[in-house]
Backbone as a chain_set.jsonl record, in Angstrom:
{"seq": "XXXXXXXXXXXXXXXXXXXXXXXXXXXXXXXXXXXXXXXXXXXXXXXXXXXXXXXXXXXXXXXXXXXXXXX", "coords": {"N": [[0.67, -1.079, -0.291], [0.672, 2.148, -1.026], [0.538, 5.053, 0.647], [-0.047, 8.419, 0.143], [0.586, 12.209, 0.213], [-1.563, 14.509, 1.436], [-1.31, 17.4, 0.807], [0.477, 17.632, -1.205], [0.779, 15.486, -2.604], [3.015, 13.545, -2.733], [4.481, 10.602, -2.29], [4.749, 8.971, 0.996], [6.432, 8.181, 4.238], [5.363, 6.104, 6.656], [5.963, 5.64, 9.53], [5.913, 3.358, 11.825], [6.101, 2.551, 14.236], [5.294, 5.108, 15.712], [2.958, 6.35, 13.85], [2.993, 8.25, 12.795], [3.435, 9.813, 9.254], [5.501, 11.456, 6.812], [5.837, 13.18, 4.644], [7.794, 12.221, 1.547], [8.857, 14.404, -0.654], [7.494, 16.806, -0.121], [7.943, 17.184, 2.742], [6.231, 17.092, 4.894], [3.364, 16.739, 7.781], [1.88, 13.905, 8.807], [-0.937, 12.277, 10.769], [-1.826, 9.317, 11.152], [-4.322, 7.313, 12.366], [-4.068, 4.136, 15.189], [-4.661, 0.768, 14.647], [-5.756, -1.436, 15.788], [-7.573, -3.654, 15.167], [-9.706, -5.727, 12.707], [-12.341, -4.641, 13.024], [-12.48, -2.136, 13.993], [-10.955, -1.05, 11.587], [-12.151, -1.088, 9.742], [-14.675, 0.973, 10.501], [-13.406, 3.175, 10.29], [-12.391, 2.765, 7.436], [-15.107, 3.388, 6.642], [-15.77, 5.801, 7.65], [-14.076, 7.567, 6.651], [-14.886, 7.274, 3.918], [-17.513, 8.469, 3.534], [-16.565, 11.161, 3.942], [-15.321, 11.808, 1.989], [-17.06, 11.738, 0.231], [-18.56, 13.558, 1.04], [-19.865, 13.749, 2.783], [-20.545, 14.174, 5.435], [-22.406, 14.659, 7.336], [-22.319, 11.872, 7.814], [-20.084, 10.766, 8.333], [-18.9, 11.934, 10.465], [-20.921, 10.702, 12.425], [-19.568, 8.059, 12.204], [-16.839, 8.678, 12.722], [-17.652, 9.92, 15.603], [-18.127, 7.358, 16.895], [-15.848, 5.263, 16.777], [-14.484, 7.402, 18.433], [-16.396, 6.947, 21.484], [-15.578, 4.1, 21.34], [-13.204, 3.448, 21.881], [-12.23, 5.592, 22.978]], "CA": [[-0.149, 0.228, -0.305], [1.02, 3.489, -0.871], [0.177, 6.521, 1.009], [0.107, 9.456, -0.438], [0.346, 13.204, 0.656], [-2.106, 15.562, 1.186], [-0.608, 18.689, 0.388], [1.42, 17.631, -2.872], [0.936, 13.902, -3.675], [4.496, 12.564, -2.962], [4.751, 9.02, -1.207], [4.59, 9.21, 2.858], [6.729, 7.317, 4.406], [4.839, 5.624, 7.651], [6.795, 4.9, 10.982], [4.514, 2.305, 12.644], [5.285, 2.982, 15.855], [4.791, 5.935, 15.989], [1.974, 6.347, 13.706], [3.264, 10.232, 12.359], [3.768, 9.52, 8.317], [6.201, 12.129, 7.086], [5.996, 13.444, 3.138], [9.563, 12.397, 1.002], [8.912, 15.364, -1.107], [7.628, 18.907, 0.415], [8.199, 17.07, 4.642], [4.859, 17.751, 5.721], [4.087, 15.184, 8.833], [0.179, 13.431, 8.953], [-0.663, 11.565, 12.385], [-2.8, 8.316, 11.057], [-4.484, 6.129, 13.623], [-3.167, 3.061, 15.301], [-5.623, 0.382, 14.396], [-5.912, -3.021, 16.595], [-8.951, -4.832, 14.988], [-10.29, -5.203, 11.667], [-13.86, -3.891, 13.025], [-11.923, -0.541, 13.426], [-10.631, -0.228, 10.279], [-13.274, -1.15, 8.522], [-15.211, 2.001, 10.793], [-12.143, 3.996, 9.567], [-12.692, 3.205, 6.13], [-16.754, 4.116, 6.287], [-15.778, 7.328, 8.056], [-13.23, 8.146, 5.355], [-15.811, 7.182, 2.245], [-18.316, 9.333, 4.034], [-16.099, 11.995, 4.281], [-14.621, 12.012, 0.855], [-18.163, 11.725, -0.98], [-19.184, 14.955, 1.09], [-21.289, 12.839, 3.431], [-19.348, 14.927, 6.774], [-22.83, 14.056, 8.548], [-22.776, 10.139, 8.017], [-18.308, 10.682, 8.74], [-18.984, 12.691, 11.879], [-21.272, 9.236, 13.194], [-18.635, 7.032, 12.445], [-15.711, 9.095, 13.751], [-18.108, 9.123, 16.991], [-18.298, 6.303, 17.944], [-15.285, 5.277, 16.979], [-14.06, 7.76, 20.293], [-16.639, 6.46, 22.39], [-15.13, 2.665, 21.727], [-11.987, 4.033, 21.699], [-10.847, 6.825, 24.028]], "C": [[0.604, 1.534, -0.132], [0.463, 4.524, -0.394], [0.637, 7.787, 0.478], [-0.43, 11.275, 0.468], [-0.616, 14.258, 0.764], [-2.497, 16.64, 1.039], [-0.047, 18.195, -0.781], [1.556, 16.651, -3.499], [1.746, 12.975, -3.867], [3.742, 11.698, -2.074], [5.033, 9.589, -0.148], [5.502, 8.244, 2.876], [6.046, 7.207, 6.139], [5.825, 5.389, 8.532], [5.186, 4.456, 12.017], [4.566, 2.212, 13.773], [5.232, 4.06, 16.503], [3.14, 6.991, 15.981], [1.697, 7.541, 12.477], [3.68, 9.392, 10.61], [4.323, 11.053, 8.102], [6.175, 12.238, 5.224], [7.751, 13.202, 2.511], [9.282, 13.657, 0.379], [8.671, 16.782, -0.458], [8.053, 18.027, 2.304], [6.445, 16.961, 5.47], [4.578, 16.127, 6.576], [1.908, 15.011, 8.494], [0.251, 12.739, 10.172], [-2.107, 10.426, 11.481], [-2.751, 7.777, 12.559], [-3.737, 4.8, 13.652], [-4.228, 1.783, 15.258], [-5.952, -1.124, 14.582], [-6.736, -3.82, 16.1], [-9.641, -4.899, 13.449], [-11.959, -4.657, 11.881], [-13.498, -2.625, 13.251], [-11.774, 0.237, 12.762], [-11.555, -0.128, 9.699], [-14.303, 0.4, 8.755], [-14.418, 3.137, 10.448], [-12.345, 4.67, 8.319], [-14.062, 3.972, 5.817], [-16.517, 5.447, 6.623], [-15.024, 8.001, 6.688], [-14.268, 7.958, 4.219], [-16.736, 8.181, 2.666], [-17.629, 10.682, 3.284], [-15.551, 12.668, 2.516], [-15.724, 12.394, -0.165], [-18.484, 13.182, -0.566], [-19.834, 15.16, 1.832], [-21.023, 13.601, 5.0], [-20.621, 14.431, 8.0], [-22.484, 12.511, 9.266], [-21.076, 10.32, 8.846], [-18.237, 11.23, 10.171], [-19.693, 11.615, 12.875], [-20.578, 8.547, 13.288], [-17.677, 7.314, 13.083], [-16.204, 9.297, 15.338], [-18.172, 8.382, 17.821], [-16.838, 5.563, 18.145], [-14.375, 6.235, 18.048], [-14.765, 7.256, 21.073], [-16.348, 4.842, 22.417], [-13.994, 2.798, 21.932], [-11.058, 4.881, 22.675], [-10.122, 7.75, 23.206]], "O": [[1.093, 1.851, 0.952], [-0.299, 5.055, -1.203], [1.841, 8.044, 0.455], [-1.464, 11.465, 1.109], [-0.374, 15.123, -0.078], [-3.667, 17.02, 1.079], [-0.55, 18.933, -1.628], [2.145, 16.535, -4.574], [1.676, 11.991, -4.604], [2.757, 11.919, -1.369], [5.563, 10.699, -0.177], [5.624, 7.464, 1.932], [6.223, 8.191, 6.858], [6.741, 4.74, 8.027], [4.161, 4.917, 12.519], [3.621, 1.91, 14.502], [5.135, 4.103, 17.729], [2.513, 7.68, 16.786], [0.787, 7.722, 11.668], [4.254, 8.311, 10.735], [3.903, 11.928, 8.859], [6.54, 11.24, 4.602], [8.716, 13.846, 2.923], [9.608, 14.438, 1.273], [9.514, 17.67, -0.327], [8.598, 18.867, 3.02], [5.991, 16.739, 6.592], [5.066, 15.015, 6.376], [1.058, 15.815, 8.112], [1.351, 12.551, 10.692], [-3.228, 10.899, 11.294], [-1.904, 7.736, 13.451], [-3.048, 4.327, 12.748], [-4.865, 1.908, 16.304], [-6.338, -1.871, 13.683], [-6.706, -4.935, 16.62], [-10.155, -3.833, 13.111], [-12.656, -4.324, 10.922], [-14.217, -1.8, 12.687], [-12.018, 1.443, 12.749], [-11.877, 0.895, 9.094], [-14.712, 1.01, 7.767], [-15.051, 4.187, 10.333], [-12.444, 5.84, 7.95], [-14.184, 4.895, 5.012], [-17.039, 6.309, 5.916], [-15.515, 8.827, 5.918], [-14.293, 8.971, 3.52], [-16.706, 9.06, 1.804], [-18.078, 11.158, 2.241], [-15.503, 13.842, 2.147], [-15.536, 13.119, -1.142], [-18.675, 14.029, -1.439], [-20.457, 16.209, 1.995], [-21.861, 13.1, 5.75], [-20.335, 14.003, 9.118], [-22.403, 12.1, 10.424], [-21.01, 9.937, 10.014], [-17.372, 10.801, 10.935], [-19.244, 11.521, 14.017], [-20.52, 8.022, 14.401], [-17.334, 6.573, 14.004], [-15.454, 8.968, 16.257], [-18.25, 8.464, 19.047], [-16.485, 5.239, 19.279], [-13.422, 5.615, 18.52], [-14.019, 6.76, 21.917], [-16.792, 4.217, 23.381], [-13.619, 1.719, 22.391], [-9.87, 4.891, 22.999], [-9.297, 8.51, 23.713]]}, "num_chains": 1, "name": "protein.A"}
């Protein structure tokens, strides 16, 4: 899997220990969630899908569920 920078579209190198990614081109940093199970990963993916589709209310509901379950 290749992660892309939100700023310039360049490749992002992820540090698995910290969950931080650094763009190899512009140097911007991005925090990535550490997901420990498939259910949470599925919820993150659903929330991201809604967000990218412009369905922000639906994305917010999913993200709030993640916060309630994980703190």
